[in-house]
Amino acid sequence: MFVATPTTKVVKFKDGAFIVCLVPLDNQCLRVQTLVTHNLAPLPETIVALSCLLDWDATLARAYADTIMLLDPTTGAVVELQLTVVSGQLAWQLQCAQKAAPANSNESSLLWAVFHVFEKFPVHAMMDTTLRRPALQLRAHASSPARRDVLLTTLNAVMAKLESLQKDLTPLALAKDAIVDATLLVWPTMALAPWILELVGFVPVPICRAQDNQLLLLRDGVAAAYPDGSEAHTLAPQIDFGAASHVLKAWRGPVVVLTSMGKQSTGKSYFLNHLTGSSFAISGARCTDGVWLTLRQLGRCLVVVLDFEGLGSFERSAQEDTLLSVLNAAVSRLTVFRIEMRFDKDVDSMFGKFQQGVALLKGDERLFCGHLLLNVKDVNPHDQASVIAEFKSKLEAVLGENKANNFVKVMYGGGVNITCCPPLGNQGYYEALEEAADSLHAARAKAYANGADCHETLSMVLAKISLLDWTNMGDSVQAHKSAQLCEDIRHALRYGCLDDDMTLGPDDDATMTAQRQTTIMAPDAGLDLPPDEMLDFELDVTDDDDMQSTLAMAKAILLRYLQRFLMRVDAPRSRVSEALFDAVWNFVVWRREYRVRSWFASLAAGGRAEADLLDVCARQMKQYLRRCQHTCAKCQLGCFESFLHEANVDHDCGTDHRCAGCCSYCTTGNVPCGAAAGHTGACNCARANHTCTSRCEMARASNCDGGCHLPVDHDGPHLCNVAEHRCSHPCTAPDCRSLCTQRFAIAHDRHDCGSSSCLRGCSIAGCSRPCTVRDHFHAADHSCGADHRCATECAADGVCEVKVQRASSTFEGGRGTFEYTRQTMVGVRKKCAALLPAGALDHDGAAHMCEVNEHTCTAQCPCCRYYCTKAVGHAGLHATSHGNMTETYFVSDVASVDIDGRAYVAGEDGVAEMCPFFCVKMGRGHVHYVPCNHASADVCMASDGRRHCTTALEPHPTQPMDEVLHAAYWKIQGWEDPVASAMDRHAFGLCPYQCAAPGHKEGETSYCTLDAWHAPVVANAPPGHTLVRGHVLPCTHTAHRGMVHHVFVLDTSGSMRGQKWIDAKDAVYAYIAQQRAKKGAMYPDVVSVISFSEGSEIVYEARPMCKMGRKTCAAIPFRGYGTNYNDGLRAAIEVLSRNNHATYTPVLLFFTDGRPHHASNGVDLARYIATTFGCYGPLSYCVGFGRDDFAFLEQLAGDLEGAYHNAVDGVDLLATFAEISVAVHAKTGLVSRGAAP
């Protein structure tokens, strides 16, 4: 086992296939240990002698191709180790050699990295040739003239190598502009803002990647976790692109989004880099994972460049490709679609993914406003016109399948340009970039208004796609604005201004002046109140407030503002100053609410929900910031607990309850007063007998000081300093928590606190305002005097609003578990929007209607329960965006169900699948199952797209079921097809019978060209097609090098005696002769001959066809006796099992003149041959000789999946064998796999 030491250096070798560990044994030897990366299996190690001494601790090790370079920066020594890994079946061997790299090679210089920078990345952006930045200056220190010369020589070599790439290097001149002399060094300056923009845009940031059939949002390159990400309008504001987000939100000018699209390794990133000056990673292999963003400036316009990974890779599913293509087209203003020089099935597939995304996002005019630029790569200049013409015609054909709703029209507004690009290393490549630059300049006509507009759109699209939320995006944007308005309301109530420091409006007007004079009156003389925007109430009112902590916070706020007030008026705390503070504070709180309500009334976006929120928050703010009017339980100061504090919480003034004055009776020193805070009368230290020590006879009064304040030995009752004692009972008015203010000494029947206002809230549901009736004991029909919105639910037909709820779930099935995103749609009933005049409790005669102009249909998809998005009462089929198939379960004729990598068991819920994507996964000719609505299968008649299922389906095998084709199923359910792509919808109606011949290239599939459930075809297939098991396949396959193994199974029963047998042998020879004549006498086909009657004999097996002459055929022995098909076919199976199928395609010719004499008529063996050897593409022919009824032989041909022929005599037999010979020579059949027709 290899154990690393602190001095071990590790490098990846052979593109990461191996890990090479280098351990110094001494100053001149290394131990080289190699590990296989995928399993860390060690390979034999070797010892390498170094050619020079190295400072190993400082030495750097890197691997390039099959070479490991060791660099000692302390001495400049370089050692090159050339490693060869030789793999065998049993062992690995490592061979090493070393030699010192030439010291004077330019390409071994560390400065050669400069060449690689400008080889891969541009000197300047082709999109803006007018912006010429200062020439790049390389600053270096040369210790001697010789080293200066070496430096300049290397830089000249770099420039020479760069010029050979045919790139525009202006204004790069490394050697000419290099500054080596420190005395010439002058640091340039530039504006800070462009420099920051260049810095932010220098390194692209990953924003998302496709994974597990959904879009995974990224932050700082890792999966982002959002605390509130269940809905698009709450997730979108949390999406952040780092510094790029700050730049984008602050950009006031127009913004263009430029995106790339295409297959892997088509040069998308390189193209974007040289077009815009970006620095996306490039490679000849796959290097872009997900979507990367960078920012580039184009005059007054900001270009947001999005580099997308290639479509159609093995790493991505079809659904993931669709999500990426929808994101691309939705936000782009110009999409550069890099495409190879052929319009193949891969391109069709990519366009199909575009088409699938047509119906996914909708409802925002900022979406799908871009232009599509098809850029055909690696086209020689003289071929460009023909290539463009070909692509134009094929694109028109593809779009013609979806004339009204194709992806170009819907996603790109019908705007498509087709251009060509020469190969790299050709000057024409960079000239072709100018065409893309022209398209980019033209795209500015549809630019986003500003950076904030672009950021909002991009983040909302990312949010909706990541949530698989296909509801109307306009609704999500409106919900986002509503949520933002709600945040603004809360912010405004606390701070008196908006979050972006925008004012709410004037700080004073006639209404505020009148209120100020009414509330504060004369005591306000000389009091200068601070502006409302300067006052932070320090209280955030939210729905999930902890009431106890909020009450404690409100008390602290009231006390802090009281202290600020007392400092402003320069007065001690007393009941008088508290009363003045109450007047001022009430006005300040009223002013805040008044300004916020005035601002809200000026908004056009404010709706019912926001108005209700304002009412609730304003009411809570006023209640929390209204102080309790009771007296402190421990002194005579006012209670500064919040008005809402619990009855079991003592009234508290927030002080130490001791009077801060000095004794009025003591003549020496400042003796502190011993009375409670807020007392009336003179201060008394209570240490000496300055006054009577007895208790006041009205001590039970609410405001009594407690002790007698009269002189010692006074006459009369004991009285404190309180001039008028008040009743201590609570006020009996409803909801009043104050104490009675009537005189304690006078008996009274009703306890009254003296207030004239009704404390009850308005009787209208949801209203937070107090009743305005000037009657403290008012008991009914409370009214705030303002207009109200009706609180009754909307009674209109249909659904007022739909919301999509998202949650991450784990599917726990019988064959494993996996994570998926579950989305459900809920319908919402809004409140009536009618305005009730002041004092009215309802609107008689008028129906309850919300503010939504058009209500949607109440129908729900039978699979996912999503609501129909069409208007209520619409005609025709229902339509929706569809979600998780919560109302479905799997049925199958086998217990296990595998869907695109997910493992299920029949009977399990289909909740993890989504309607449109599930159908795409099921693919061509798939069926849906519905219970059969007939009492008996005998009376169940097939109709268009629906037929009875004859297979028992788990989990309820006795349940009669019908199978329904895709289009018919959704029509039966009453819903529009959830799949938007016309290409996919057309494929769903076609036969799914698939060619399984090994001759097809990887990824290519050949299907039957007929409609699903077509009748078996018995006639000849069209030219270029093959007829297999009743299906017409648009391909033909021959064995390797076109060689055939011809297997004759000849009937030698007694009825074949005489001329019949001679005719049969002549026909065999004629067949072989024709094969040799067409293919050549020495063509290496082989022939086997089997004779059968009662038993069988393999006469010749795999005999070269060139050796099958007339005499050889004539020597085939005759057997006689009865006819047993089984014996002949059993021998044929022996021959076929020994056939070299990689070289020879089998052709079976079964010849007989009569019925079998046994019950075993060969059917089972014929089916076995078709099943076992069908993957090798055999051709089978059955020939009946004579005038008998050969219906049984025709059936045998069907079981062999072959063809039947009849020959009535010897001449006809020769013609029949000749016809078969021609067919075998023209095509040799195809591998078929799949269900029976």
mmCIF file of C-alpha atoms in Angstrom, residues 666-805:
data_model
loop_
_atom_site.group_PDB
_atom_site.id
_atom_site.type_symbol
_atom_site.label_atom_id
_atom_site.label_comp_id
_atom_site.label_asym_id
_atom_site.label_seq_id
_atom_site.Cartn_x
_atom_site.Cartn_y
_atom_site.Cartn_z
ATOM 1 C CA CYS A 666 -34.398 70.047 55.167
ATOM 2 C CA THR A 667 -32.345 73.217 55.270
ATOM 3 C CA THR A 668 -28.907 71.654 55.082
ATOM 4 C CA GLY A 669 -27.573 69.722 52.074
ATOM 5 C CA ASN A 670 -29.450 68.159 49.171
ATOM 6 C CA VAL A 671 -31.405 65.510 50.988
ATOM 7 C CA PRO A 672 -33.217 63.318 48.447
ATOM 8 C CA CYS A 673 -36.975 63.099 48.496
ATOM 9 C CA GLY A 674 -38.298 59.868 49.957
ATOM 10 C CA ALA A 675 -41.659 59.920 48.175
ATOM 11 C CA ALA A 676 -42.651 57.952 45.114
ATOM 12 C CA ALA A 677 -42.026 59.447 41.706
ATOM 13 C CA GLY A 678 -44.793 61.666 40.363
ATOM 14 C CA HIS A 679 -46.137 62.655 43.773
ATOM 15 C CA THR A 680 -47.915 65.986 44.276
ATOM 16 C CA GLY A 681 -47.019 68.573 46.837
ATOM 17 C CA ALA A 682 -43.646 69.354 48.409
ATOM 18 C CA CYS A 683 -40.856 66.802 48.444
ATOM 19 C CA ASN A 684 -40.330 65.125 51.811
ATOM 20 C CA CYS A 685 -37.283 63.108 52.818
ATOM 21 C CA ALA A 686 -39.380 61.055 55.253
ATOM 22 C CA ARG A 687 -36.326 60.720 57.496
ATOM 23 C CA ALA A 688 -37.435 63.379 59.951
ATOM 24 C CA ASN A 689 -40.911 64.082 61.198
ATOM 25 C CA HIS A 690 -41.473 67.054 58.901
ATOM 26 C CA THR A 691 -45.147 66.088 58.441
ATOM 27 C CA CYS A 692 -47.747 63.833 59.979
ATOM 28 C CA THR A 693 -46.847 60.167 59.699
ATOM 29 C CA SER A 694 -50.384 58.823 59.607
ATOM 30 C CA ARG A 695 -51.994 57.253 56.554
ATOM 31 C CA CYS A 696 -54.296 59.305 54.309
ATOM 32 C CA GLU A 697 -57.907 58.474 54.994
ATOM 33 C CA MET A 698 -58.535 58.112 51.215
ATOM 34 C CA ALA A 699 -55.576 55.779 50.646
ATOM 35 C CA ARG A 700 -57.812 53.455 48.576
ATOM 36 C CA ALA A 701 -58.128 56.110 45.879
ATOM 37 C CA SER A 702 -56.276 55.361 42.647
ATOM 38 C CA ASN A 703 -54.094 58.460 42.874
ATOM 39 C CA CYS A 704 -53.493 58.743 46.623
ATOM 40 C CA ASP A 705 -49.942 59.393 47.819
ATOM 41 C CA GLY A 706 -50.560 57.169 50.820
ATOM 42 C CA GLY A 707 -49.276 59.245 53.747
ATOM 43 C CA CYS A 708 -50.637 62.378 55.403
ATOM 44 C CA HIS A 709 -48.747 65.506 54.392
ATOM 45 C CA LEU A 710 -50.220 67.871 56.973
ATOM 46 C CA PRO A 711 -48.127 69.290 59.833
ATOM 47 C CA VAL A 712 -47.461 67.170 62.856
ATOM 48 C CA ASP A 713 -50.278 67.314 65.442
ATOM 49 C CA HIS A 714 -52.671 68.856 62.902
ATOM 50 C CA ASP A 715 -56.383 68.915 63.462
ATOM 51 C CA GLY A 716 -58.915 67.260 61.160
ATOM 52 C CA PRO A 717 -58.669 64.248 58.835
ATOM 53 C CA HIS A 718 -55.387 62.920 57.524
ATOM 54 C CA LEU A 719 -54.910 64.031 53.925
ATOM 55 C CA CYS A 720 -52.118 63.641 51.407
ATOM 56 C CA ASN A 721 -50.988 66.253 48.890
ATOM 57 C CA VAL A 722 -53.449 65.031 46.200
ATOM 58 C CA ALA A 723 -56.006 67.724 45.770
ATOM 59 C CA GLU A 724 -58.709 65.482 44.327
ATOM 60 C CA HIS A 725 -58.805 61.766 45.007
ATOM 61 C CA ARG A 726 -60.281 59.639 42.262
ATOM 62 C CA CYS A 727 -62.223 56.399 42.213
ATOM 63 C CA SER A 728 -60.075 53.261 41.919
ATOM 64 C CA HIS A 729 -62.604 51.113 40.032
ATOM 65 C CA PRO A 730 -62.159 50.272 36.322
ATOM 66 C CA CYS A 731 -64.205 52.195 33.798
ATOM 67 C CA THR A 732 -67.329 50.243 32.856
ATOM 68 C CA ALA A 733 -67.276 51.302 29.202
ATOM 69 C CA PRO A 734 -66.804 48.378 26.748
ATOM 70 C CA ASP A 735 -63.137 47.513 26.096
ATOM 71 C CA CYS A 736 -61.909 50.371 28.282
ATOM 72 C CA ARG A 737 -58.992 49.494 30.531
ATOM 73 C CA SER A 738 -58.699 52.862 32.252
ATOM 74 C CA LEU A 739 -59.755 53.694 35.793
ATOM 75 C CA CYS A 740 -62.736 55.748 36.843
ATOM 76 C CA THR A 741 -61.868 59.445 37.194
ATOM 77 C CA GLN A 742 -64.855 60.491 39.321
ATOM 78 C CA ARG A 743 -64.247 61.795 42.823
ATOM 79 C CA PHE A 744 -63.514 59.091 45.357
ATOM 80 C CA ALA A 745 -65.502 60.752 48.077
ATOM 81 C CA ILE A 746 -68.714 61.037 46.057
ATOM 82 C CA ALA A 747 -70.817 57.935 45.514
ATOM 83 C CA HIS A 748 -71.641 57.165 41.869
ATOM 84 C CA ASP A 749 -73.410 54.375 39.935
ATOM 85 C CA ARG A 750 -71.373 54.328 36.707
ATOM 86 C CA HIS A 751 -67.640 54.317 36.678
ATOM 87 C CA ASP A 752 -66.398 56.637 33.934
ATOM 88 C CA CYS A 753 -62.814 57.373 32.947
ATOM 89 C CA GLY A 754 -63.818 60.698 31.446
ATOM 90 C CA SER A 755 -63.058 59.845 27.828
ATOM 91 C CA SER A 756 -65.595 60.850 25.194
ATOM 92 C CA SER A 757 -64.431 58.448 22.469
ATOM 93 C CA CYS A 758 -65.804 54.986 21.717
ATOM 94 C CA LEU A 759 -63.000 52.461 22.076
ATOM 95 C CA ARG A 760 -64.606 49.790 19.952
ATOM 96 C CA GLY A 761 -63.279 49.061 16.487
ATOM 97 C CA CYS A 762 -65.242 49.617 13.329
ATOM 98 C CA SER A 763 -67.895 46.928 12.804
ATOM 99 C CA ILE A 764 -66.842 46.346 9.193
ATOM 100 C CA ALA A 765 -64.855 43.108 8.989
ATOM 101 C CA GLY A 766 -61.166 43.705 8.423
ATOM 102 C CA CYS A 767 -61.241 47.398 9.296
ATOM 103 C CA SER A 768 -58.704 48.401 11.940
ATOM 104 C CA ARG A 769 -59.873 51.956 12.516
ATOM 105 C CA PRO A 770 -61.610 52.963 15.779
ATOM 106 C CA CYS A 771 -65.215 53.977 15.985
ATOM 107 C CA THR A 772 -65.642 57.736 15.554
ATOM 108 C CA VAL A 773 -68.833 58.099 17.622
ATOM 109 C CA ARG A 774 -68.243 60.546 20.462
ATOM 110 C CA ASP A 775 -69.821 58.322 23.077
ATOM 111 C CA HIS A 776 -67.508 56.395 25.401
ATOM 112 C CA PHE A 777 -70.291 53.939 26.229
ATOM 113 C CA HIS A 778 -71.426 53.453 22.617
ATOM 114 C CA ALA A 779 -72.493 49.785 22.206
ATOM 115 C CA ALA A 780 -73.662 49.108 18.594
ATOM 116 C CA ASP A 781 -73.077 49.901 14.899
ATOM 117 C CA HIS A 782 -69.553 51.110 15.323
ATOM 118 C CA SER A 783 -68.291 53.096 12.341
ATOM 119 C CA CYS A 784 -64.956 54.686 11.613
ATOM 120 C CA GLY A 785 -66.567 57.179 9.240
ATOM 121 C CA ALA A 786 -64.543 56.027 6.226
ATOM 122 C CA ASP A 787 -65.428 54.081 3.091
ATOM 123 C CA HIS A 788 -64.734 50.321 3.153
ATOM 124 C CA ARG A 789 -64.290 47.449 0.756
ATOM 125 C CA CYS A 790 -66.748 44.603 1.129
ATOM 126 C CA ALA A 791 -65.252 41.669 3.072
ATOM 127 C CA THR A 792 -67.504 39.010 1.515
ATOM 128 C CA GLU A 793 -65.920 36.447 -0.786
ATOM 129 C CA CYS A 794 -66.319 36.926 -4.519
ATOM 130 C CA ALA A 795 -69.425 35.150 -5.793
ATOM 131 C CA ALA A 796 -68.553 35.203 -9.493
ATOM 132 C CA ASP A 797 -68.375 31.952 -11.404
ATOM 133 C CA GLY A 798 -64.902 30.571 -11.899
ATOM 134 C CA VAL A 799 -61.606 30.903 -10.041
ATOM 135 C CA CYS A 800 -60.332 34.332 -8.973
ATOM 136 C CA GLU A 801 -56.662 33.410 -8.771
ATOM 137 C CA VAL A 802 -54.472 30.313 -8.946
ATOM 138 C CA LYS A 803 -51.229 29.773 -7.089
ATOM 139 C CA VAL A 804 -48.589 27.099 -7.561
ATOM 140 C CA GLN A 805 -47.126 25.664 -4.392
#
